[in-house]
Amino acid sequence: MKSRLIHEIQGERTFVLILDINDEVMASLVQFAKTNKLGAARFTAIGAFRNATLGFFDWESKKYLKISVNQQVEVLSLIGDVALTDGEPAVHAHVVIGHSDGSTRGGHLLEAHVRPTLEVVLIQSPAHLHRQFDRESGLALIKDIMTRETLAAGTARMGNRGPSYV
Amino acid sequence: MKSRLIHEIQGERTFVLILDINDEVMASLVQFAKTNKLGAARFTAIGAFRNATLGFFDWESKKYLKISVNQQVEVLSLIGDVALTDGEPAVHAHVVIGHSDGSTRGGHLLEAHVRPTLEVVLIQSPAHLHRQFDRESGLALIKDIMTRETLAAGTARMGNRGPSYV
Amino acid sequence: MKSRLIHEIQGERTFVLILDINDEVMASLVQFAKTNKLGAARFTAIGAFRNATLGFFDWESKKYLKISVNQQVEVLSLIGDVALTDGEPAVHAHVVIGHSDGSTRGGHLLEAHVRPTLEVVLIQSPAHLHRQFDRESGLALIKDIMTRETLAAGTARMGNRGPSYV
């Protein structure tokens, strides 16, 4: 994977990430997030995979069912975000893939190998999104958001939360 | 629904909206748009719904056909924008959902209830997009764009339109 | 196609493009990219087509298989980017479309005609992304990224590449 910073303004940074043939997507994105200490980011991507494992969250069992994709597919849409779980950046991404006849499948992205390329645009925001364990779903959901300004101002005064807008 | 402003620069504001279990998506987004007086915005989201009603615009009848989704689904892609219709913010969103076997459906989002979460990144631009009734389609389409600078400079001199780029 | 610049900050420019009935999408986007000398951009869009030709890149033959869509469809997701190929802006876009029963198809966008509208948000970055011929795939892939600052600083000293972040 290659990456470049293509714009930066007041702590918001826009990166282009180019994943190469055989790169594993989730591992590459997590490594990038950790190396660059991302506390909050969003991304979109298009490209192609040579295989993938997708997930569907089954509300009854509270587990991800796995969907195997063992063929070359177009990546029609990859949308995701980065937030902190237990202080470490975690990547959450959903994907729609396309087959040779134009039919599509999709799910929560668990794993995928690129072929020949994946073009990602990732925007880092100067904030920290935090995932916390949610008892009802059994998942780590984004529950609270602290901005760097809030952290600098002190959590005692601000009540541990940034400004709310609705 | 919770929301936080995570970046602001010269009138462009980036929000994270986290919708909670049972929140209705369109009502939540419209309420946010009205409360924050959005004149122009774009958003992307991923998450999951417990049900949804999608629409397909039938060109012959000029009506939306309804597609009912009465089960837990992944939200693989939710892309939309905010523009003004008769001076009030209107939300336009299209969605792709994923079933347990990885198959997908999609359409114009009419209504959906979240379970357990929907993670939205919304960027407000310092401009006003206006929808106007289009006789041929019978829909309110974005027909003209006035920026705040244009409004400040006076519509008489600028001819009621911002600068054009092609 | 109409377009407006709705935000500009330090060389990053956000445009709204509204394509009208019968506009061809790829030609319109390429014309916009050339007129505005885009060296790097990303975009998302929703709307509807009256027809489309999608592509699937067949890894064995190294050719795009064509998928014809000869009916009115919703554009559920259109995600793409702009980079330079041989010094000229090239548009790369993947699309997911929706049929009247909610079923979906998708692929690499080769051609499509709008009906009644396509709402595009395009963000131009102050950088140049370059596509280069890739022998293994036979495609022009983004291989290197030069920022304008890098170009101004001189390629000799910087080794022809911008700063790398992983």
CSV table of C-alpha atoms in Angstrom, one decimal:
chain,number,residue,atom,x,y,z
A,1,MET,CA,0.0,0.0,0.0
A,2,LYS,CA,1.1,3.5,-0.9
A,3,SER,CA,-0.3,6.6,0.6
A,4,ARG,CA,0.0,10.4,0.2
A,5,LEU,CA,-1.3,13.4,2.1
A,6,ILE,CA,-2.9,15.5,-0.6
A,7,HIS,CA,-4.5,18.2,1.5
A,8,GLU,CA,-4.3,19.5,5.1
A,9,ILE,CA,-6.2,22.3,6.8
A,10,GLN,CA,-6.6,22.9,10.5
A,11,GLY,CA,-6.1,19.3,11.4
A,12,GLU,CA,-8.3,17.9,8.7
A,13,ARG,CA,-6.1,15.7,6.4
A,14,THR,CA,-7.0,14.1,3.1
A,15,PHE,CA,-5.0,11.0,2.1
A,16,VAL,CA,-5.1,8.9,-1.0
A,17,LEU,CA,-4.2,5.3,-0.3
A,18,ILE,CA,-3.5,3.0,-3.2
A,19,LEU,CA,-3.6,-0.7,-2.3
A,20,ASP,CA,-1.7,-3.1,-4.5
A,21,ILE,CA,-2.3,-6.5,-5.8
A,22,ASN,CA,-2.6,-9.1,-3.0
A,23,ASP,CA,-2.8,-6.4,-0.2
A,24,GLU,CA,-5.3,-7.4,2.5
A,25,VAL,CA,-7.7,-4.5,2.9
A,26,MET,CA,-8.6,-4.5,6.6
A,27,ALA,CA,-5.0,-5.1,7.8
A,28,SER,CA,-3.7,-2.4,5.5
A,29,LEU,CA,-6.3,0.2,6.7
A,30,VAL,CA,-5.8,-0.7,10.4
A,31,GLN,CA,-2.0,-0.4,10.0
A,32,PHE,CA,-2.4,3.0,8.3
A,33,ALA,CA,-4.8,4.1,11.1
A,34,LYS,CA,-2.4,3.1,13.8
A,35,THR,CA,0.7,4.5,12.2
A,36,ASN,CA,-1.0,7.9,11.6
A,37,LYS,CA,-2.8,7.7,15.0
A,38,LEU,CA,-6.2,8.4,13.5
A,39,GLY,CA,-8.8,9.2,16.1
A,40,ALA,CA,-11.6,9.9,13.6
A,41,ALA,CA,-11.7,9.4,9.9
A,42,ARG,CA,-14.0,8.5,7.0
A,43,PHE,CA,-13.2,6.9,3.7
A,44,THR,CA,-14.6,5.7,0.3
A,45,ALA,CA,-13.0,3.4,-2.2
A,46,ILE,CA,-13.4,1.7,-5.5
A,47,GLY,CA,-11.3,-1.0,-7.2
A,48,ALA,CA,-11.3,-4.8,-7.4
A,49,PHE,CA,-10.7,-7.8,-5.2
A,50,ARG,CA,-9.6,-11.3,-6.0
A,51,ASN,CA,-11.5,-12.6,-3.0
A,52,ALA,CA,-13.3,-11.4,0.1
A,53,THR,CA,-15.1,-12.5,3.3
A,54,LEU,CA,-18.1,-10.5,4.1
A,55,GLY,CA,-20.2,-10.5,7.3
A,56,PHE,CA,-23.9,-10.1,8.1
A,57,PHE,CA,-24.7,-9.3,11.7
A,58,ASP,CA,-27.4,-11.7,12.8
A,59,TRP,CA,-29.5,-9.9,15.3
A,60,GLU,CA,-30.8,-13.2,16.9
A,61,SER,CA,-27.5,-14.8,17.5
A,62,LYS,CA,-25.5,-11.5,17.9
A,63,LYS,CA,-22.9,-13.0,15.6
A,64,TYR,CA,-21.5,-12.2,12.1
A,65,LEU,CA,-22.5,-14.8,9.5
A,66,LYS,CA,-19.7,-15.2,7.0
A,67,ILE,CA,-20.2,-14.8,3.2
A,68,SER,CA,-17.3,-16.1,1.1
A,69,VAL,CA,-16.5,-14.5,-2.2
A,70,ASN,CA,-13.9,-16.7,-4.1
A,71,GLN,CA,-13.6,-14.9,-7.4
A,72,GLN,CA,-12.5,-11.7,-9.0
A,73,VAL,CA,-15.0,-9.0,-8.3
A,74,GLU,CA,-15.4,-5.3,-8.8
A,75,VAL,CA,-15.5,-3.1,-5.7
A,76,LEU,CA,-18.5,-1.0,-6.5
A,77,SER,CA,-18.6,0.8,-3.2
A,78,LEU,CA,-16.5,0.7,-0.1
A,79,ILE,CA,-17.6,3.1,2.6
A,80,GLY,CA,-16.2,3.2,6.1
A,81,ASP,CA,-14.9,5.0,9.2
A,82,VAL,CA,-12.3,4.9,11.8
A,83,ALA,CA,-13.0,5.3,15.5
A,84,LEU,CA,-11.2,4.3,18.7
A,85,THR,CA,-12.0,1.1,20.6
A,86,ASP,CA,-10.2,0.8,23.9
A,87,GLY,CA,-7.9,3.6,22.7
A,88,GLU,CA,-6.8,1.9,19.5
A,89,PRO,CA,-8.1,2.8,16.0
A,90,ALA,CA,-10.7,0.4,14.7
A,91,VAL,CA,-11.8,0.3,11.1
A,92,HIS,CA,-15.5,-0.3,10.2
A,93,ALA,CA,-16.3,-0.8,6.5
A,94,HIS,CA,-19.2,-2.0,4.4
A,95,VAL,CA,-18.8,-3.0,0.8
A,96,VAL,CA,-20.8,-3.7,-2.4
A,97,ILE,CA,-19.1,-6.0,-4.9
A,98,GLY,CA,-20.0,-6.7,-8.5
A,99,HIS,CA,-19.8,-10.0,-10.5
A,100,SER,CA,-19.2,-10.6,-14.2
A,101,ASP,CA,-22.9,-10.5,-15.0
A,102,GLY,CA,-23.4,-7.3,-13.1
A,103,SER,CA,-25.1,-9.0,-10.1
A,104,THR,CA,-24.0,-7.7,-6.7
A,105,ARG,CA,-23.4,-8.9,-3.2
A,106,GLY,CA,-22.4,-7.0,-0.1
A,107,GLY,CA,-21.8,-6.9,3.6
A,108,HIS,CA,-19.6,-5.9,6.5
A,109,LEU,CA,-16.0,-6.2,5.3
A,110,LEU,CA,-14.1,-8.8,7.3
A,111,GLU,CA,-11.3,-9.5,4.9
A,112,ALA,CA,-10.4,-9.0,1.2
A,113,HIS,CA,-7.4,-9.2,-1.1
A,114,VAL,CA,-6.9,-6.6,-3.8
A,115,ARG,CA,-6.4,-7.3,-7.5
A,116,PRO,CA,-5.2,-5.2,-9.2
A,117,THR,CA,-5.9,-2.0,-7.2
A,118,LEU,CA,-8.0,-0.3,-4.6
A,119,GLU,CA,-8.2,3.5,-4.7
A,120,VAL,CA,-9.1,4.9,-1.3
A,121,VAL,CA,-9.7,8.5,-0.3
A,122,LEU,CA,-9.5,8.9,3.5
A,123,ILE,CA,-10.3,12.1,5.4
A,124,GLN,CA,-8.9,12.4,9.0
A,125,SER,CA,-10.8,14.7,11.3
A,126,PRO,CA,-9.2,16.4,14.3
A,127,ALA,CA,-11.4,14.6,16.7
A,128,HIS,CA,-11.7,11.4,18.6
A,129,LEU,CA,-14.6,9.0,18.1
A,130,HIS,CA,-15.0,6.4,20.7
A,131,ARG,CA,-16.6,3.0,20.4
A,132,GLN,CA,-18.0,1.5,23.6
A,133,PHE,CA,-19.5,-1.9,24.3
A,134,ASP,CA,-23.3,-1.9,23.7
A,135,ARG,CA,-25.1,-4.5,25.8
A,136,GLU,CA,-28.2,-4.8,23.7
A,137,SER,CA,-26.3,-5.6,20.4
A,138,GLY,CA,-23.1,-7.0,21.8
A,139,LEU,CA,-21.2,-4.7,19.5
A,140,ALA,CA,-18.8,-1.8,20.1
A,141,LEU,CA,-20.8,1.2,18.9
A,142,ILE,CA,-19.8,4.9,18.6
A,143,LYS,CA,-21.3,6.2,21.8
A,144,ASP,CA,-19.5,9.5,22.5
A,145,ILE,CA,-17.4,12.0,20.7
A,146,MET,CA,-14.6,14.1,22.2
A,147,THR,CA,-12.9,16.7,20.1
A,148,ARG,CA,-9.3,17.7,20.6
A,149,GLU,CA,-10.5,21.1,21.7
A,150,THR,CA,-12.7,19.5,24.3
A,151,LEU,CA,-9.8,17.4,25.6
A,152,ALA,CA,-7.6,20.5,25.7
A,153,ALA,CA,-10.2,22.5,27.6
A,154,GLY,CA,-10.4,19.8,30.2
A,155,THR,CA,-13.0,17.1,30.5
A,156,ALA,CA,-14.0,18.2,34.0
A,157,ARG,CA,-15.4,21.5,32.8
A,158,MET,CA,-16.9,20.2,29.6
A,159,GLY,CA,-18.5,17.2,31.1
A,160,ASN,CA,-16.5,14.7,28.9
A,161,ARG,CA,-18.4,15.7,25.7
A,162,GLY,CA,-18.0,18.1,22.9
A,163,PRO,CA,-20.7,20.5,21.8
A,164,SER,CA,-24.0,18.9,20.8
A,165,TYR,CA,-26.0,20.0,17.8
A,166,VAL,CA,-29.4,18.3,18.1
B,1,MET,CA,-29.7,10.5,17.4
B,2,LYS,CA,-26.6,12.1,18.7
B,3,SER,CA,-24.4,14.5,16.8
B,4,ARG,CA,-21.1,16.3,17.0
B,5,LEU,CA,-19.3,18.9,15.0
B,6,ILE,CA,-15.9,17.5,14.4
B,7,HIS,CA,-14.4,20.1,12.0
B,8,GLU,CA,-15.2,23.6,10.9
B,9,ILE,CA,-13.4,25.8,8.4
B,10,GLN,CA,-14.8,28.9,6.6
B,11,GLY,CA,-18.4,27.8,6.9
B,12,GLU,CA,-17.8,24.2,5.9
B,13,ARG,CA,-18.8,22.0,8.9
B,14,THR,CA,-18.3,18.3,9.3
B,15,PHE,CA,-20.7,16.5,11.6
B,16,VAL,CA,-20.9,12.9,12.8
B,17,LEU,CA,-24.4,11.7,13.5
B,18,ILE,CA,-25.0,8.5,15.3
B,19,LEU,CA,-28.5,7.1,15.0
B,20,ASP,CA,-29.6,4.8,17.7
B,21,ILE,CA,-31.8,1.7,17.8
B,22,ASN,CA,-35.4,2.4,16.5
B,23,ASP,CA,-34.5,5.9,15.2
B,24,GLU,CA,-36.3,6.6,11.9
B,25,VAL,CA,-33.7,7.7,9.5
B,26,MET,CA,-35.4,10.3,7.2
B,27,ALA,CA,-37.2,12.0,10.1
B,28,SER,CA,-33.9,12.2,12.1
B,29,LEU,CA,-32.0,13.7,9.1
B,30,VAL,CA,-34.7,16.2,8.3
B,31,GLN,CA,-34.9,17.3,11.9
B,32,PHE,CA,-31.1,17.7,12.0
B,33,ALA,CA,-31.2,19.7,8.8
B,34,LYS,CA,-33.9,22.0,10.0
B,35,THR,CA,-32.3,22.5,13.4
B,36,ASN,CA,-29.0,23.4,11.9
B,37,LYS,CA,-30.5,25.4,9.0
B,38,LEU,CA,-28.6,23.4,6.4
B,39,GLY,CA,-28.8,25.0,3.0
B,40,ALA,CA,-26.5,22.5,1.3
B,41,ALA,CA,-25.0,19.3,2.6
B,42,ARG,CA,-23.8,15.9,1.6
B,43,PHE,CA,-23.6,12.7,3.6
B,44,THR,CA,-22.6,9.0,3.6
B,45,ALA,CA,-23.5,6.4,6.1
B,46,ILE,CA,-23.1,2.7,7.0
B,47,GLY,CA,-24.9,0.7,9.7
B,48,ALA,CA,-27.9,-1.6,9.9
B,49,PHE,CA,-31.7,-1.3,9.7
B,50,ARG,CA,-34.5,-3.5,11.3
B,51,ASN,CA,-36.8,-2.5,8.4
B,52,ALA,CA,-37.0,-0.1,5.5
B,53,THR,CA,-39.3,1.2,2.7
B,54,LEU,CA,-37.5,2.0,-0.5
B,55,GLY,CA,-38.8,3.7,-3.6
B,56,PHE,CA,-38.3,3.3,-7.3
B,57,PHE,CA,-39.3,6.3,-9.4
B,58,ASP,CA,-41.4,4.9,-12.3
B,59,TRP,CA,-40.9,7.2,-15.3
B,60,GLU,CA,-44.2,6.2,-16.9
B,61,SER,CA,-46.5,6.9,-14.0
B,62,LYS,CA,-44.3,9.6,-12.4
B,63,LYS,CA,-44.8,7.9,-9.0
B,64,TYR,CA,-42.6,6.1,-6.6
B,65,LEU,CA,-43.2,2.3,-6.4
B,66,LYS,CA,-42.6,1.1,-2.9
B,67,ILE,CA,-40.3,-1.7,-1.9
B,68,SER,CA,-40.8,-3.1,1.6
B,69,VAL,CA,-37.9,-4.6,3.5
B,70,ASN,CA,-39.2,-6.3,6.7
B,71,GLN,CA,-36.1,-7.8,8.1
B,72,GLN,CA,-32.7,-7.0,9.7
B,73,VAL,CA,-30.4,-5.7,6.9
B,74,GLU,CA,-26.9,-4.2,6.7
B,75,VAL,CA,-26.7,-0.7,5.3
B,76,LEU,CA,-24.0,-1.2,2.8
B,77,SER,CA,-24.2,2.3,1.4
B,78,LEU,CA,-26.3,5.4,2.2
B,79,ILE,CA,-25.5,8.4,0.1
B,80,GLY,CA,-27.4,11.6,0.1
B,81,ASP,CA,-27.7,15.4,0.0
B,82,VAL,CA,-29.6,18.2,1.5
B,83,ALA,CA,-31.1,21.1,-0.5
B,84,LEU,CA,-33.9,23.6,0.0
B,85,THR,CA,-37.4,23.0,-1.3
B,86,ASP,CA,-39.6,26.0,-0.9
B,87,GLY,CA,-37.1,27.4,1.6
B,88,GLU,CA,-37.0,24.3,3.8
B,89,PRO,CA,-34.2,21.7,4.0
B,90,ALA,CA,-35.1,18.5,2.1
B,91,VAL,CA,-33.1,15.3,2.4
B,92,HIS,CA,-32.5,13.1,-0.7
B,93,ALA,CA,-30.9,9.7,0.0
B,94,HIS,CA,-30.3,6.4,-1.9
B,95,VAL,CA,-29.4,3.2,-0.1
B,96,VAL,CA,-28.0,-0.2,-0.8
B,97,ILE,CA,-28.9,-2.9,1.8
B,98,GLY,CA,-27.5,-6.4,2.3
B,99,HIS,CA,-29.3,-9.6,3.3
B,100,SER,CA,-28.0,-12.5,5.3
B,101,ASP,CA,-26.8,-14.4,2.2
B,102,GLY,CA,-25.0,-11.3,0.8
B,103,SER,CA,-27.7,-10.5,-1.7
B,104,THR,CA,-28.5,-6.8,-2.0
B,105,ARG,CA,-31.5,-4.5,-2.7
B,106,GLY,CA,-31.7,-0.8,-3.0
B,107,GLY,CA,-33.6,2.3,-3.8
B,108,HIS,CA,-34.6,5.8,-2.9
B,109,LEU,CA,-34.9,5.9,0.9
B,110,LEU,CA,-38.4,6.6,2.0
B,111,GLU,CA,-38.3,5.3,5.6
B,112,ALA,CA,-36.1,3.1,7.7
B,113,HIS,CA,-35.6,2.1,11.3
B,114,VAL,CA,-32.1,1.7,12.7
B,115,ARG,CA,-30.9,-1.4,14.6
B,116,PRO,CA,-28.4,-1.2,16.2
B,117,THR,CA,-26.7,1.9,14.8
B,118,LEU,CA,-26.2,4.1,11.8
B,119,GLU,CA,-23.0,6.1,11.5
B,120,VAL,CA,-23.4,9.2,9.3
B,121,VAL,CA,-20.8,11.7,8.3
B,122,LEU,CA,-22.4,14.9,7.0
B,123,ILE,CA,-20.6,17.9,5.5
B,124,GLN,CA,-22.5,21.2,5.4
B,125,SER,CA,-21.3,23.6,2.8
B,126,PRO,CA,-21.7,27.4,3.1
B,127,ALA,CA,-24.1,27.6,0.1
B,128,HIS,CA,-27.8,27.1,-0.7
B,129,LEU,CA,-28.9,24.5,-3.2
B,130,HIS,CA,-32.5,25.0,-4.3
B,131,ARG,CA,-34.9,22.3,-5.6
B,132,GLN,CA,-37.6,23.5,-8.1
B,133,PHE,CA,-40.5,21.7,-9.6
B,134,ASP,CA,-39.6,20.1,-12.9
B,135,ARG,CA,-42.5,19.7,-15.2
B,136,GLU,CA,-41.1,16.8,-17.3
B,137,SER,CA,-40.4,14.5,-14.3
B,138,GLY,CA,-42.9,15.9,-11.8
B,139,LEU,CA,-40.1,16.0,-9.2
B,140,ALA,CA,-38.4,18.8,-7.4
B,141,LEU,CA,-34.9,18.8,-8.9
B,142,ILE,CA,-31.9,21.0,-8.0
B,143,LYS,CA,-32.1,23.7,-10.6
B,144,ASP,CA,-30.0,26.5,-9.4
B,145,ILE,CA,-27.3,27.2,-6.8
B,146,MET,CA,-26.8,30.4,-4.9
B,147,THR,CA,-23.8,30.8,-2.7
B,148,ARG,CA,-23.8,32.9,0.4
B,149,GLU,CA,-21.2,35.2,-1.3
B,150,THR,CA,-23.6,35.6,-4.2
B,151,LEU,CA,-26.4,36.5,-1.9
B,152,ALA,CA,-24.2,39.0,0.0
B,153,ALA,CA,-23.1,40.5,-3.3
B,154,GLY,CA,-26.7,41.1,-4.3
B,155,THR,CA,-28.7,39.1,-6.8
B,156,ALA,CA,-29.4,42.1,-9.0
B,157,ARG,CA,-25.7,42.4,-10.1
B,158,MET,CA,-24.9,38.6,-10.1
B,159,GLY,CA,-28.1,37.6,-12.0
B,160,ASN,CA,-29.3,35.4,-9.2
B,161,ARG,CA,-26.6,32.8,-9.8
B,162,GLY,CA,-23.2,32.0,-8.5
B,163,PRO,CA,-20.2,31.6,-10.7
B,164,SER,CA,-20.4,28.8,-13.3
B,165,TYR,CA,-17.7,26.3,-14.0
B,166,VAL,CA,-18.6,24.6,-17.3
C,1,MET,CA,-24.8,19.8,-17.0
C,2,LYS,CA,-24.7,22.7,-14.6
C,3,SER,CA,-22.0,23.2,-11.9
C,4,ARG,CA,-21.2,25.5,-9.1
C,5,LEU,CA,-18.3,26.0,-6.8
C,6,ILE,CA,-19.8,25.9,-3.3
C,7,HIS,CA,-16.6,25.9,-1.1
C,8,GLU,CA,-12.9,26.7,-1.6
C,9,ILE,CA,-10.1,26.5,1.0
C,10,GLN,CA,-6.4,26.4,0.2
C,11,GLY,CA,-6.8,24.9,-3.2
C,12,GLU,CA,-9.4,22.3,-2.2
C,13,ARG,CA,-12.6,23.1,-4.1
C,14,THR,CA,-16.0,21.5,-3.6
C,15,PHE,CA,-18.3,21.6,-6.7
C,16,VAL,CA,-21.9,20.5,-7.1
C,17,LEU,CA,-22.6,19.2,-10.6
C,18,ILE,CA,-26.2,18.7,-11.7
C,19,LEU,CA,-26.6,16.5,-14.8
C,20,ASP,CA,-29.8,17.0,-16.8
C,21,ILE,CA,-32.0,14.6,-18.7
C,22,ASN,CA,-30.1,12.8,-21.6
C,23,ASP,CA,-26.7,14.0,-20.4
C,24,GLU,CA,-24.1,11.3,-20.9
C,25,VAL,CA,-22.3,10.9,-17.6
C,26,MET,CA,-18.7,10.0,-18.5
C,27,ALA,CA,-18.4,12.6,-21.2
C,28,SER,CA,-19.9,15.2,-18.9
C,29,LEU,CA,-17.5,14.4,-16.1
C,30,VAL,CA,-14.4,14.2,-18.4
C,31,GLN,CA,-15.4,17.6,-20.0
C,32,PHE,CA,-15.7,19.1,-16.5
C,33,ALA,CA,-12.4,17.7,-15.4
C,34,LYS,CA,-10.6,19.0,-18.5
C,35,THR,CA,-12.2,22.5,-18.4
C,36,ASN,CA,-11.2,22.8,-14.7
C,37,LYS,CA,-7.8,21.2,-15.1
C,38,LEU,CA,-8.4,18.7,-12.3
C,39,GLY,CA,-5.3,16.9,-11.3
C,40,ALA,CA,-6.9,15.0,-8.4
C,41,ALA,CA,-10.5,14.8,-7.4
C,42,ARG,CA,-13.1,12.5,-5.8
C,43,PHE,CA,-16.9,12.4,-6.2
C,44,THR,CA,-20.1,10.7,-5.1
C,45,ALA,CA,-23.5,10.9,-6.8
C,46,ILE,CA,-27.1,9.7,-6.7
C,47,GLY,CA,-29.9,10.1,-9.2
C,48,ALA,CA,-31.3,8.0,-12.1
C,49,PHE,CA,-30.4,6.8,-15.5
C,50,ARG,CA,-32.5,5.9,-18.5
C,51,ASN,CA,-29.8,3.4,-19.7
C,52,ALA,CA,-26.2,2.5,-19.0
C,53,THR,CA,-23.3,0.3,-20.0
C,54,LEU,CA,-21.4,-1.2,-17.2
C,55,GLY,CA,-18.1,-3.0,-17.3
C,56,PHE,CA,-16.5,-6.0,-15.5
C,57,PHE,CA,-12.8,-6.3,-15.7
C,58,ASP,CA,-12.1,-10.0,-16.6
C,59,TRP,CA,-8.7,-10.8,-15.1
C,60,GLU,CA,-8.1,-13.8,-17.5
C,61,SER,CA,-8.7,-11.9,-20.7
C,62,LYS,CA,-7.7,-8.5,-19.3
C,63,LYS,CA,-10.7,-6.9,-21.0
C,64,TYR,CA,-13.9,-5.3,-19.8
C,65,LEU,CA,-17.0,-7.4,-20.3
C,66,LYS,CA,-19.9,-5.2,-21.1
C,67,ILE,CA,-23.2,-5.3,-19.2
C,68,SER,CA,-26.1,-3.4,-20.9
C,69,VAL,CA,-28.8,-1.8,-18.9
C,70,ASN,CA,-31.7,-0.7,-21.2
C,71,GLN,CA,-34.2,0.6,-18.8
C,72,GLN,CA,-34.9,3.3,-16.2
C,73,VAL,CA,-32.9,2.7,-13.1
C,74,GLU,CA,-32.1,4.4,-9.8
C,75,VAL,CA,-28.5,5.4,-9.3
C,76,LEU,CA,-28.0,4.1,-5.8
C,77,SER,CA,-24.3,4.8,-5.5
C,78,LEU,CA,-21.8,6.4,-7.9
C,79,ILE,CA,-18.3,6.7,-6.5
C,80,GLY,CA,-15.3,7.8,-8.4
C,81,ASP,CA,-12.1,9.7,-8.8
C,82,VAL,CA,-10.1,11.8,-11.2
C,83,ALA,CA,-6.4,11.3,-11.9
C,84,LEU,CA,-4.1,12.1,-14.8
C,85,THR,CA,-3.3,9.6,-17.6
C,86,ASP,CA,-0.6,10.9,-20.0
C,87,GLY,CA,-1.2,14.4,-18.6
C,88,GLU,CA,-4.9,14.4,-19.2
C,89,PRO,CA,-7.6,14.0,-16.6
C,90,ALA,CA,-9.2,10.6,-16.6
C,91,VAL,CA,-12.4,9.7,-14.7
C,92,HIS,CA,-12.8,6.4,-12.9
C,93,ALA,CA,-16.2,5.5,-11.6
C,94,HIS,CA,-18.1,2.5,-10.2
C,95,VAL,CA,-21.9,2.4,-9.9
C,96,VAL,CA,-24.7,0.5,-8.2
C,97,ILE,CA,-28.1,0.8,-9.9
C,98,GLY,CA,-31.5,-0.3,-8.7
C,99,HIS,CA,-34.4,-1.8,-10.6
C,100,SER,CA,-38.1,-1.4,-10.0
C,101,ASP,CA,-38.3,-4.5,-7.7
C,102,GLY,CA,-35.3,-3.3,-5.6
C,103,SER,CA,-32.9,-5.7,-7.2
C,104,THR,CA,-29.5,-4.2,-8.0
C,105,ARG,CA,-26.7,-4.5,-10.6
C,106,GLY,CA,-23.4,-2.7,-10.8
C,107,GLY,CA,-20.0,-2.3,-12.4
C,108,HIS,CA,-17.3,0.0,-13.8
C,109,LEU,CA,-19.2,2.9,-15.4
C,110,LEU,CA,-18.6,3.0,-19.2
C,111,GLU,CA,-21.5,5.1,-20.3
C,112,ALA,CA,-24.9,6.2,-19.0
C,113,HIS,CA,-27.6,8.7,-19.9
C,114,VAL,CA,-29.3,10.6,-17.1
C,115,ARG,CA,-33.1,10.8,-16.5
C,116,PRO,CA,-34.2,13.0,-14.9
C,117,THR,CA,-31.2,14.1,-12.8
C,118,LEU,CA,-27.8,13.2,-11.4
C,119,GLU,CA,-26.6,15.0,-8.3
C,120,VAL,CA,-22.8,14.9,-8.0
C,121,VAL,CA,-20.6,16.4,-5.3
C,122,LEU,CA,-17.0,16.6,-6.5
C,123,ILE,CA,-14.0,17.7,-4.4
C,124,GLN,CA,-10.9,18.8,-6.2
C,125,SER,CA,-7.6,18.4,-4.2
C,126,PRO,CA,-4.6,20.6,-4.8
C,127,ALA,CA,-2.5,17.6,-6.0
C,128,HIS,CA,-1.8,15.6,-9.1
C,129,LEU,CA,-2.5,11.9,-9.1
C,130,HIS,CA,-0.9,10.0,-12.0
C,131,ARG,CA,-2.0,6.8,-13.7
C,132,GLN,CA,0.7,4.7,-15.3
C,133,PHE,CA,0.5,1.5,-17.4
C,134,ASP,CA,0.6,-1.6,-15.2
C,135,ARG,CA,2.0,-4.5,-17.1
C,136,GLU,CA,0.4,-7.2,-14.9
C,137,SER,CA,-3.1,-6.0,-15.2
C,138,GLY,CA,-2.9,-4.1,-18.5
C,139,LEU,CA,-4.6,-1.2,-16.9
C,140,ALA,CA,-3.5,2.4,-16.1
C,141,LEU,CA,-3.3,2.4,-12.3
C,142,ILE,CA,-2.5,5.2,-9.9
C,143,LYS,CA,1.2,4.6,-9.2
C,144,ASP,CA,2.6,7.8,-7.8
C,145,ILE,CA,1.3,11.0,-6.4
C,146,MET,CA,3.0,14.4,-6.7
C,147,THR,CA,1.6,17.4,-4.8
C,148,ARG,CA,1.9,20.9,-6.2
C,149,GLU,CA,4.2,21.7,-3.3
C,150,THR,CA,6.5,18.8,-4.3
C,151,LEU,CA,6.5,20.1,-7.9
C,152,ALA,CA,7.3,23.6,-6.7
C,153,ALA,CA,10.1,22.3,-4.5
C,154,GLY,CA,11.7,20.6,-7.4
C,155,THR,CA,11.6,16.9,-8.3
C,156,ALA,CA,15.3,16.5,-8.2
C,157,ARG,CA,15.6,17.2,-4.5
C,158,MET,CA,12.3,15.4,-3.5
C,159,GLY,CA,13.0,12.3,-5.6
C,160,ASN,CA,9.9,12.9,-7.7
C,161,ARG,CA,7.5,11.9,-4.9
C,162,GLY,CA,5.6,13.7,-2.2
C,163,PRO,CA,5.8,12.8,1.4
C,164,SER,CA,4.9,9.2,2.3
C,165,TYR,CA,2.7,8.2,5.3
C,166,VAL,CA,3.1,4.5,5.6
